[in-house]
Amino acid sequence: MKKISLASILILILVTSLVKNSTKKIEDKIFTINENIRSLKIEFEDEKLEYNYLSSPKKLTQYQSKYFENALLQIDIMKVKKIVVEEDYLKVTDFKEKLQVDE
Amino acid sequence: MNKKDNENITLEEYENKFSYKKNKSNLNIEFNRVAFIFFVFLVISTIYSIQLLHLGSLKLNNEKKKSMFHKKNYRADIIDRNGNYIAKTISTIDVGIKPKEVIDKKHLLLMLNYIYENRNFSKIEKRLNENKFFYLEKNINPKRYEELMLLGDKSIKSEESLIRLYPQDNLFSHVIGQIDNDNNGISGIEKSFDIELKKIKESLKLTLDTDIQFLIRKELVKFQEIFKSKGSAAILMDVNNGEIFSMVSLPDFNLNKRATIKDVNYINRITKGTYELGSVFKTFTIAAGINEEIIEPDTEFLNSKKFIRCGSRHKIREYDEDMPSDLTVEQILIRSGNVGSVRIIKKIGVEKHKSFLKTIGILDKIDFDIEEVGKPQKINWNEGCKLETISFGHGITTTILQLAKGYSIISNGGYDIKPTIIKKKIDKKHKRVKILKNDVSKKISPILRKIVSTKEGTAKQANVAGYHVGGKTGTAQQSIDKKYSKTKINTFASIFPTENPKYALVVMIESPKLASEYVYKYRNKEGSYTGTPYNTAGWTSVEVAGKIIEKIGPILATKYMEN
């Protein structure tokens, strides 16, 4: 009985050490990946900041006046249509439904 | 054994000296062997564990070294509802020179001359001679930093630091606020969320929309120039949950410049400024009457005079000489009748009207996400003609934020809301509290629509096709030191679409002037009109609101469309 318990303790220690050793490799990999993610995240945030700045409404209106002049026209929302997919066919309706009752 | 004659057989007792016994000492040997193996394995696993622990602590140290979160001056980013940066903390490098470590000053100056072509080097030379550390350039760009490092001069020192950047410049100045040089918030969100911003890793998300904020600000800036006003403000709120899409107050300032602002004109006109707003309060008067079931939209008030006496000295007059003497409640609101409003409020009485205004959050200081919040003046309800003047919005002050809240509650079915600029997770357990009766919204919204859509209404210029705008105008003389001045506060409080209100937009212009060259294009008919005929809300803030809704309407209709 004593031998069995001692042997099982030994096996447990051995197995724990083996498992820890193999998980250490996985942990190393996780650590490396996390470090890479961190640096990529910083880079991503910097790029996102630049993107936000360049695509900000202020910048876009500057580009509009610089490159498009009057080519961009505002459309009356009452003239906009929408396409609704219904089973086998496409239905075209007004985007803003006109009120039937006269205000 | 055969017995032979006279042979003696001797049997001896044979003692075998070898006797098999369980020897206890054997067990000892075995135990020692096992213990030894056990010990060896223990040592091996301990070595492994120490190594693992050590690696783990190394990881933590590395994290601390590399992570921005652990650095001094760390501050969480602030983003809008679509994830666009409003405030961002970035790592930068400051480069300085330690003159004591300079080997060849002339050589160093020559090299720096190549890198900084347009710099005044006499100043740098002077500082080199002072033998004290000084900064050569703060927030240096990567290219120039590389050039400096390639010089290989050990007197050139670099320091990593964090700075706060506001990519939208002026756009959110009153909302975001500023920080001081010690990374402490001193106004706006930066101040009220100072502790959280220093602790949290993830970004603080606001309910504001950058695109809508930009478009509204652009219109306000344009009309500030046209009407030569002292200041202006606009707020766009979701009537159902109090989320604020946009909050603009002019004049504003560039957060990146970190200037100390002492001019009172740079006040936040949405939350801090308290104003007597005039006829926009007539909506509250009528809503209070409907809520108390004292009046209905078709209740008639007959034989109204052009003025009504209040006390022994005061006369309250109609602003419109052509106001009919027989009007329904609906017509009183559409035509903005003063006398009619006074008659209605007298029926309601002080206590009920006071209770109504308190319920919709007009009377007391509002609890909001930023600290810069104004406190409405305390009212002495028993004083003179107080109740009568309050019926048409005089003798009572409030903030634009609270006005927007009041209109939202009146139009959303009577549910209480808490205006906010912080985006919160939807709490499904949260139940809306109904504070007004159902009828109020259903009866008031169509009247507000008629103010915009009918000929008799005062807000025709806000009748943008497709958005079913409803609202009430307010033209009030500005009260300065308890006296009325000639300058005006022109306000338009609107809701849209009126058949199922989703948004409340309030536009306020402070001290507008007549614009003689501005061309008004009629919305209800063909043609146009040049020049501002009257300095009233109908010709100023309503026009601005109409232009704003025209611009932001398509975004609201598509981006925030309910499926």
XYZ file of C-alpha atoms in Angstrom:
666
model
C 0.000 0.000 0.000
C 2.735 2.344 0.957
C 4.649 1.474 -2.177
C 1.626 2.199 -4.305
C 1.069 5.577 -2.689
C 4.707 6.526 -3.018
C 4.786 5.371 -6.588
C 1.666 7.372 -7.395
C 3.157 10.498 -5.834
C 6.273 10.026 -7.915
C 4.248 9.541 -11.036
C 2.232 12.636 -10.248
C 5.358 14.711 -9.798
C 6.806 13.318 -12.998
C 3.636 13.921 -14.952
C 3.277 17.452 -13.530
C 6.811 18.255 -14.529
C 6.292 16.870 -18.005
C 3.018 18.738 -18.455
C 4.506 21.976 -17.111
C 7.432 21.590 -19.440
C 5.262 21.136 -22.488
C 2.853 23.927 -21.465
C 5.862 26.177 -20.931
C 6.483 25.953 -24.664
C 2.875 26.856 -25.348
C 3.080 29.703 -22.849
C 6.203 30.965 -24.572
C 4.329 30.959 -27.860
C 1.368 32.779 -26.268
C 3.718 35.320 -24.755
C 5.422 35.952 -28.102
C 2.085 36.290 -29.867
C 0.765 38.691 -27.200
C 3.845 40.841 -27.568
C 3.356 40.883 -31.319
C -0.309 41.742 -30.864
C 0.588 44.599 -28.535
C 2.969 46.171 -30.981
C 0.533 45.602 -33.842
C -2.235 47.124 -31.737
C -0.167 50.260 -31.151
C 0.527 50.447 -34.868
C -3.151 49.864 -35.627
C -4.218 52.644 -33.258
C -1.762 55.047 -34.844
C -3.049 54.144 -38.308
C -6.637 54.460 -37.096
C -5.848 57.899 -35.691
C -4.391 58.955 -39.014
C -7.410 57.500 -40.816
C -9.832 59.313 -38.498
C -7.999 62.574 -39.115
C -7.784 62.182 -42.894
C -11.375 60.998 -43.232
C -12.770 63.527 -40.755
C -15.646 65.655 -42.071
C -13.395 68.734 -41.987
C -10.777 67.107 -44.216
C -13.355 65.566 -46.551
C -15.048 68.919 -47.137
C -11.614 70.433 -47.832
C -10.953 67.703 -50.418
C -14.433 68.211 -51.864
C -13.858 71.906 -52.458
C -10.340 71.248 -53.721
C -11.016 68.376 -56.134
C -14.717 68.281 -56.912
C -15.827 71.911 -56.851
C -19.560 71.754 -57.562
C -19.636 68.206 -58.886
C -21.173 66.844 -55.647
C -24.853 67.723 -55.569
C -27.317 67.361 -52.771
C -30.253 65.147 -53.667
C -33.731 65.770 -52.396
C -34.538 62.867 -50.067
C -38.040 62.618 -51.570
C -36.445 61.501 -54.850
C -34.445 58.691 -53.270
C -35.781 55.168 -53.805
C -34.979 51.941 -52.030
C -34.799 48.358 -53.311
C -36.415 45.710 -51.155
C -35.706 42.052 -51.866
C -38.954 40.059 -51.584
C -38.715 36.341 -52.257
C -38.109 36.104 -55.991
C -38.297 39.702 -57.057
C -37.038 43.166 -56.264
C -39.465 45.845 -55.180
C -38.651 49.536 -55.638
C -40.314 51.915 -53.138
C -39.902 55.483 -51.965
C -37.274 55.876 -49.299
C -39.422 58.408 -47.432
C -43.034 57.507 -47.830
C -45.189 60.460 -48.727
C -48.050 61.098 -46.338
C -51.446 60.463 -47.901
C -53.182 62.928 -45.618
C -52.599 66.543 -46.601
C -51.030 68.430 -43.728
C 16.912 -47.017 8.900
C 17.671 -50.545 9.503
C 18.511 -51.357 12.902
C 21.707 -53.215 13.131
C 22.848 -55.206 16.122
C 24.065 -53.142 18.843
C 24.420 -50.014 16.602
C 23.486 -46.892 18.295
C 21.709 -44.208 16.240
C 22.315 -40.871 17.550
C 19.996 -38.156 16.553
C 21.305 -34.748 17.102
C 19.196 -31.744 17.171
C 20.350 -29.754 14.154
C 20.110 -26.151 14.474
C 20.083 -24.417 11.115
C 21.836 -21.190 11.617
C 20.259 -19.836 8.478
C 16.866 -18.682 9.317
C 14.660 -16.700 6.901
C 13.156 -13.683 8.566
C 11.796 -10.460 7.277
C 14.611 -8.061 7.890
C 13.486 -4.576 8.809
C 16.748 -3.050 7.707
C 15.852 -4.008 4.065
C 12.868 -1.751 4.188
C 15.074 1.098 5.292
C 17.267 0.583 2.259
C 14.266 0.601 0.011
C 12.856 3.671 1.639
C 16.119 5.481 1.233
C 16.183 4.536 -2.426
C 12.674 5.783 -2.966
C 13.316 8.887 -0.958
C 16.372 9.576 -3.050
C 14.448 9.223 -6.311
C 11.670 11.322 -4.862
C 14.159 13.976 -3.867
C 15.687 14.011 -7.321
C 12.303 14.421 -8.949
C 11.415 17.121 -6.441
C 14.555 19.017 -7.304
C 13.883 18.671 -11.014
C 10.271 19.840 -10.720
C 11.329 22.709 -8.440
C 13.829 23.812 -11.066
C 11.099 23.707 -13.669
C 8.708 25.645 -11.431
C 11.265 28.318 -10.616
C 11.996 28.711 -14.288
C 8.321 29.036 -15.068
C 7.791 31.515 -12.253
C 10.784 33.495 -13.308
C 9.575 33.612 -16.893
C 6.193 34.697 -15.646
C 7.623 37.588 -13.642
C 9.791 38.526 -16.594
C 6.649 38.728 -18.671
C 5.038 41.020 -16.122
C 8.093 43.259 -15.997
C 8.199 43.454 -19.767
C 4.523 44.292 -19.824
C 5.074 47.076 -17.316
C 7.985 48.446 -19.303
C 6.270 48.359 -22.667
C 2.626 49.074 -21.837
C 1.443 52.671 -22.079
C -1.045 51.921 -19.332
C 1.652 51.867 -16.693
C 3.309 55.084 -17.778
C 3.020 58.441 -16.107
C 0.485 60.741 -17.850
C -1.494 57.763 -19.142
C -5.040 58.653 -20.037
C -7.632 56.460 -21.739
C -8.803 57.482 -25.179
C -12.210 59.049 -25.774
C -14.148 57.943 -28.848
C -17.482 58.870 -30.399
C -20.377 56.465 -30.901
C -18.834 55.173 -34.144
C -15.372 54.581 -32.699
C -13.730 57.722 -34.093
C -11.105 59.257 -31.830
C -12.067 62.437 -30.041
C -9.142 62.402 -27.602
C -6.103 60.151 -27.943
C -3.022 59.604 -25.815
C 0.025 58.912 -27.940
C 3.665 58.161 -27.231
C 6.104 60.767 -28.316
C 9.775 61.466 -27.883
C 11.316 64.616 -26.462
C 14.932 65.231 -27.406
C 17.275 67.308 -25.296
C 20.963 68.062 -24.961
C 23.151 67.645 -21.888
C 25.870 70.270 -22.485
C 28.255 68.709 -19.942
C 28.567 65.619 -22.130
C 29.221 67.507 -25.348
C 32.736 66.765 -26.636
C 32.941 69.177 -29.581
C 30.417 72.020 -29.438
C 31.285 73.437 -32.847
C 30.933 70.058 -34.509
C 27.595 69.458 -32.805
C 26.257 72.860 -33.848
C 27.371 72.230 -37.435
C 25.564 68.867 -37.500
C 22.411 70.335 -35.972
C 22.497 73.064 -38.623
C 22.123 70.418 -41.336
C 19.134 68.893 -39.602
C 17.402 72.097 -38.492
C 17.875 74.387 -41.459
C 15.738 77.309 -40.316
C 16.561 77.327 -36.642
C 18.156 80.173 -34.712
C 21.455 78.658 -33.575
C 22.638 81.564 -31.497
C 20.055 80.575 -28.904
C 21.185 76.960 -28.935
C 24.812 78.043 -28.632
C 23.902 80.234 -25.680
C 22.144 77.355 -23.938
C 25.074 75.043 -24.608
C 27.300 77.512 -22.785
C 24.932 77.572 -19.813
C 25.796 73.919 -19.110
C 22.250 73.003 -18.129
C 20.136 70.320 -19.755
C 17.627 71.761 -22.243
C 15.086 70.368 -24.655
C 15.997 70.653 -28.303
C 12.629 69.530 -29.625
C 9.527 68.120 -27.995
C 7.168 65.700 -29.757
C 9.792 65.114 -32.406
C 8.810 63.395 -35.636
C 10.341 59.929 -36.294
C 12.429 61.054 -39.282
C 14.140 63.875 -37.440
C 14.642 61.669 -34.383
C 16.428 59.111 -36.514
C 18.636 61.817 -38.015
C 19.611 63.049 -34.551
C 20.328 59.557 -33.238
C 22.486 58.802 -36.263
C 24.794 61.642 -35.213
C 25.918 59.307 -32.448
C 26.528 62.130 -30.003
C 26.025 60.897 -26.463
C 25.048 64.356 -25.240
C 21.794 64.020 -27.181
C 19.251 62.463 -24.825
C 15.806 61.216 -25.658
C 12.828 60.782 -23.361
C 9.616 58.957 -24.051
C 6.514 60.825 -23.031
C 2.786 60.730 -23.529
C 0.762 63.584 -24.940
C -2.952 64.139 -25.314
C -4.083 64.769 -28.859
C -7.487 66.047 -30.003
C -7.733 65.225 -33.726
C -11.022 67.103 -34.136
C -9.580 70.459 -32.924
C -12.540 72.719 -31.960
C -15.336 70.303 -32.671
C -15.862 68.959 -29.158
C -14.137 71.651 -27.109
C -16.961 72.385 -24.658
C -17.794 68.723 -24.157
C -14.296 67.257 -23.787
C -12.668 70.108 -21.913
C -8.976 70.444 -21.157
C -6.230 68.939 -19.025
C -3.388 70.729 -17.285
C 0.336 69.972 -17.535
C 0.085 67.480 -14.690
C -2.428 65.315 -16.535
C -5.385 66.462 -14.437
C -8.683 67.269 -16.100
C -9.758 70.866 -15.559
C -13.013 71.030 -17.497
C -15.582 68.953 -19.357
C -15.373 65.176 -19.607
C -11.633 65.317 -18.904
C -12.470 66.689 -15.460
C -15.615 64.794 -14.528
C -14.128 61.440 -15.611
C -10.555 62.265 -14.572
C -10.117 59.264 -12.255
C -11.703 56.762 -14.639
C -9.633 57.971 -17.569
C -6.468 57.347 -15.596
C -7.547 53.857 -14.536
C -9.405 52.215 -17.428
C -7.590 50.503 -20.304
C -10.418 50.584 -22.823
C -11.633 53.793 -24.475
C -14.428 55.922 -23.042
C -17.237 55.884 -25.574
C -19.527 58.886 -26.003
C -22.961 59.115 -27.600
C -21.822 61.957 -29.873
C -21.560 61.529 -33.638
C -18.596 63.332 -35.228
C -20.260 63.763 -38.623
C -23.445 65.244 -37.175
C -21.474 67.447 -34.790
C -19.445 68.777 -37.710
C -22.461 69.540 -39.870
C -24.313 71.311 -37.056
C -21.235 73.322 -36.087
C -20.662 74.290 -39.707
C -24.185 75.734 -39.963
C -23.907 77.561 -36.652
C -20.562 79.098 -37.656
C -22.014 80.184 -41.010
C -25.068 81.826 -39.426
C -23.042 83.317 -36.594
C -21.317 85.255 -39.340
C -24.576 86.099 -41.150
C -26.492 87.305 -38.087
C -23.392 88.708 -36.333
C -24.544 87.075 -33.133
C -22.717 87.051 -29.819
C -22.985 83.291 -29.575
C -25.125 80.342 -30.551
C -25.807 76.774 -29.538
C -27.526 73.621 -30.735
C -28.287 70.243 -29.202
C -29.625 67.086 -30.866
C -31.049 64.454 -28.538
C -32.732 61.065 -28.863
C -36.161 61.663 -27.232
C -36.541 58.041 -26.125
C -33.319 57.511 -24.193
C -31.744 60.952 -23.740
C -28.592 60.112 -25.747
C -27.086 63.271 -27.145
C -25.883 63.006 -30.726
C -24.533 66.509 -30.890
C -23.861 69.425 -28.574
C -22.328 72.576 -30.047
C -21.735 75.929 -28.386
C -20.101 78.892 -30.075
C -17.681 80.460 -29.688
C -15.456 77.444 -29.080
C -11.703 76.852 -28.899
C -8.970 74.518 -30.121
C -8.194 71.959 -27.420
C -4.730 71.295 -28.852
C -3.636 74.861 -28.154
C -4.123 74.544 -24.379
C -4.949 78.206 -23.914
C -6.250 79.662 -20.659
C -9.675 81.055 -21.425
C -11.025 83.808 -19.231
C -13.522 85.436 -21.589
C -17.021 84.709 -20.253
C -18.333 84.586 -23.802
C -16.716 81.140 -24.143
C -19.295 79.740 -21.757
C -20.954 76.409 -22.630
C -24.301 77.779 -23.769
C -25.978 74.380 -23.721
C -25.327 73.343 -20.142
C -23.974 76.321 -18.232
C -25.870 79.312 -19.624
C -29.312 79.884 -18.081
C -31.724 81.989 -20.105
C -35.265 83.312 -20.158
C -36.350 81.558 -23.342
C -39.756 83.090 -23.972
C -42.543 81.448 -25.964
C -40.986 77.974 -26.094
C -42.467 77.682 -22.594
C -46.004 77.980 -23.960
C -45.720 74.324 -24.988
C -45.145 73.453 -21.319
C -48.125 75.582 -20.270
C -50.455 73.733 -22.622
C -48.894 70.347 -21.870
C -49.457 70.980 -18.149
C -53.113 71.830 -18.815
C -53.624 68.659 -20.879
C -51.761 66.558 -18.310
C -54.073 67.843 -15.546
C -57.084 67.281 -17.835
C -58.080 70.917 -17.437
C -57.945 71.705 -21.156
C -57.993 69.908 -24.488
C -56.576 71.097 -27.831
C -60.050 72.125 -28.946
C -60.974 73.950 -25.720
C -62.057 77.453 -26.660
C -61.039 80.709 -25.077
C -63.490 83.326 -26.247
C -63.458 87.089 -26.079
C -59.753 87.437 -25.400
C -58.547 91.032 -25.417
C -55.360 92.320 -26.943
C -53.938 92.738 -23.456
C -54.616 91.370 -20.008
C -54.065 93.129 -16.717
C -51.915 91.613 -14.102
C -51.904 93.325 -10.739
C -52.439 97.059 -10.670
C -49.559 98.115 -12.892
C -48.773 95.427 -15.412
C -50.278 94.799 -18.814
C -49.485 91.697 -20.784
C -49.951 92.339 -24.479
C -50.173 90.230 -27.614
C -47.197 90.644 -29.933
C -49.512 90.197 -32.944
C -52.098 92.945 -33.391
C -54.151 90.678 -35.667
C -54.598 87.933 -33.067
C -58.266 86.834 -33.109
C -60.202 87.142 -29.868
C -61.660 83.625 -30.100
C -59.064 80.908 -30.169
C -58.792 77.241 -29.285
C -55.890 75.976 -27.205
C -54.328 74.612 -30.389
C -54.578 77.980 -32.089
C -53.135 79.769 -29.060
C -50.009 77.645 -29.342
C -49.786 77.837 -33.148
C -50.143 81.614 -33.128
C -48.123 81.997 -29.904
C -50.737 83.978 -28.063
C -49.619 85.607 -24.813
C -53.072 86.440 -23.487
C -54.338 82.938 -24.226
C -51.375 81.402 -22.402
C -52.071 83.551 -19.340
C -55.718 82.481 -19.315
C -54.697 78.828 -19.529
C -52.156 79.029 -16.724
C -54.649 80.754 -14.443
C -56.880 77.717 -14.858
C -53.987 75.386 -14.034
C -52.840 77.294 -10.964
C -49.466 77.709 -9.262
C -49.098 74.361 -7.547
C -49.998 72.183 -10.525
C -47.871 74.124 -12.958
C -44.929 74.202 -10.584
C -45.264 70.462 -10.084
C -45.384 69.877 -13.851
C -42.251 71.928 -14.515
C -40.458 70.176 -11.680
C -41.494 66.774 -13.038
C -40.018 67.419 -16.480
C -36.809 68.753 -14.919
C -36.999 72.444 -15.814
C -36.784 74.097 -12.389
C -33.797 72.466 -10.667
C -30.142 72.090 -11.559
C -29.758 69.041 -13.797
C -27.482 66.133 -12.928
C -25.286 65.745 -15.999
C -22.069 64.067 -17.148
C -20.031 67.281 -17.021
C -19.709 69.661 -14.088
C -20.275 72.887 -16.014
C -24.006 73.008 -15.442
C -26.024 76.146 -14.745
C -28.554 76.499 -11.973
C -31.927 77.989 -12.932
C -32.952 80.999 -10.879
C -35.085 80.307 -7.868
C -38.640 81.453 -8.416
C -40.837 83.228 -5.940
C -44.154 81.884 -7.214
C -46.226 84.223 -5.106
C -44.507 87.338 -6.353
C -46.634 89.755 -8.408
C -47.398 88.415 -11.881
C -44.966 85.535 -11.692
C -47.361 82.777 -12.757
C -48.712 84.831 -15.645
C -45.305 85.719 -17.061
C -44.062 82.145 -16.650
C -46.896 81.003 -18.937
C -45.088 82.590 -21.886
C -41.541 81.967 -20.676
C -40.580 85.147 -18.889
C -39.526 85.381 -15.255
C -38.206 81.809 -15.450
C -34.778 80.642 -16.531
C -33.421 77.276 -17.566
C -30.645 75.763 -19.653
C -30.912 74.681 -23.283
C -30.159 71.123 -22.150
C -33.160 71.123 -19.825
C -35.367 72.633 -22.528
C -34.403 69.779 -24.868
C -35.140 67.290 -22.097
C -38.561 68.849 -21.485
C -39.525 68.674 -25.150
C -38.257 65.084 -25.359
C -40.422 63.979 -22.443
C -43.477 65.728 -23.855
C -43.061 64.041 -27.232
C -41.905 60.520 -26.272
C -45.138 59.449 -24.629
C -44.403 61.084 -21.279
C -41.469 58.903 -20.185
C -38.687 60.283 -18.021
C -35.237 60.389 -19.584
C -31.769 61.249 -18.343
C -29.793 63.222 -20.928
C -26.328 61.767 -21.319
C -23.228 61.915 -23.504
C -21.754 58.657 -22.208
C -22.608 55.555 -24.219
C -23.820 52.876 -21.854
C -24.627 49.227 -22.435
C -28.298 48.610 -22.910
C -29.779 47.457 -19.634
C -32.716 45.229 -20.579
C -33.961 45.255 -17.013
C -34.182 49.033 -16.952
C -37.817 50.093 -17.049
C -38.863 53.470 -18.310
C -40.830 55.546 -15.854
C -43.918 57.259 -17.185
C -44.323 60.695 -15.644
C -46.955 62.229 -17.904
C -50.234 60.929 -19.233
C -50.382 59.280 -22.635
C -52.553 61.988 -24.097
C -49.962 64.713 -23.731
C -47.662 63.448 -26.502
C -50.472 62.470 -28.823
C -52.139 65.884 -28.449
C -49.068 68.136 -28.404
C -47.069 66.649 -31.312
C -49.659 67.445 -34.018
C -49.896 71.033 -32.747
C -46.120 71.416 -32.923
C -46.298 70.087 -36.478
C -48.884 72.705 -37.405
C -46.638 75.481 -36.076
C -44.179 74.483 -38.806
C -46.486 73.373 -41.593
C -49.351 75.900 -41.551
C -49.535 79.478 -42.704
C -50.436 80.759 -39.211
C -47.453 78.995 -37.634
C -44.287 80.861 -36.702
C -41.747 78.270 -37.881
C -42.426 77.708 -41.581
C -38.723 77.915 -42.464
C -38.113 74.633 -40.640
C -40.578 72.695 -42.790
C -37.956 70.482 -44.443
C -39.613 68.071 -46.858
C -39.699 64.480 -45.698
C -38.885 65.009 -42.029
C -42.229 66.167 -40.608
C -40.647 68.686 -38.304
C -42.673 70.166 -35.456
C -41.589 72.777 -32.960
C -42.076 76.054 -31.094
C -40.307 79.360 -31.469
C -39.251 81.647 -28.649
C -38.097 85.239 -28.924
C -37.104 86.755 -25.610
C -35.370 89.915 -24.551
C -32.200 89.106 -22.736
C -32.298 89.746 -19.033
C -29.100 91.395 -17.747
C -28.871 92.274 -14.039
C -32.625 91.741 -13.649
C -33.408 94.265 -16.381
C -34.501 93.544 -19.929
C -32.069 94.718 -22.588
C -32.651 95.225 -26.301
C -30.665 92.137 -27.217
C -32.570 88.964 -28.004
C -32.377 85.278 -27.246
C -33.989 83.539 -30.222
C -34.777 79.853 -29.756
C -36.412 77.114 -31.749
C -37.218 73.833 -29.988
C -38.172 71.117 -32.460
C -38.997 67.431 -32.632
C -39.084 65.154 -35.678
C -40.648 63.180 -37.180
C -43.818 64.289 -35.371
C -45.894 61.169 -36.141
C -43.355 59.100 -34.158
C -40.842 61.487 -32.561
C -37.267 60.285 -32.477
C -35.141 63.434 -32.213
C -35.283 66.766 -30.406
C -33.249 69.621 -31.866
C -32.944 72.940 -30.044
C -31.194 75.887 -31.676
C -30.488 79.108 -29.760
C -28.961 82.305 -31.098
C -27.822 84.987 -28.680
C -28.063 88.622 -29.772
C -28.616 88.131 -33.504
C -28.740 91.169 -35.794
C -30.808 91.671 -38.906
C -29.051 90.327 -42.005
C -29.924 92.641 -44.853
C -28.398 90.521 -47.613
C -29.354 87.036 -46.608
C -31.794 85.326 -48.991
C -34.528 83.196 -47.414
C -35.888 80.474 -49.728
C -39.470 79.723 -48.771
C -40.188 76.113 -47.867
C -43.980 76.191 -48.038
C -44.209 78.025 -51.362
C -42.188 79.177 -54.331
C -40.000 82.222 -54.145
C -37.566 83.851 -51.787
C -37.152 86.878 -49.556
C -34.048 89.012 -49.146
C -33.073 90.435 -45.778
C -34.262 89.562 -42.247
C -37.555 91.421 -41.790
C -37.856 90.879 -38.029
C -35.350 89.921 -35.411
C -37.441 87.009 -34.199
C -36.829 83.297 -33.817
C -38.940 82.593 -36.915
C -36.387 84.399 -39.099
C -33.211 83.371 -37.286
C -33.050 80.185 -35.234
C -35.803 78.518 -37.267
C -33.885 79.168 -40.490
C -30.745 77.702 -38.902
C -32.660 74.657 -37.649
C -34.099 74.099 -41.118
C -30.655 74.150 -42.702
C -29.315 71.807 -40.027
C -32.127 69.269 -40.507
C -31.574 69.395 -44.265
C -27.921 68.405 -43.738
C -28.207 65.863 -40.937
C -31.552 64.365 -41.960
C -30.108 61.908 -44.498
C -27.539 60.643 -41.954
C -30.187 60.164 -39.279
C -32.565 58.553 -41.738
C -30.003 55.999 -42.952
C -27.396 55.406 -40.258
C -29.787 55.336 -37.330
C -32.752 53.866 -39.131
C -34.719 51.345 -37.136
C -35.017 48.017 -38.989
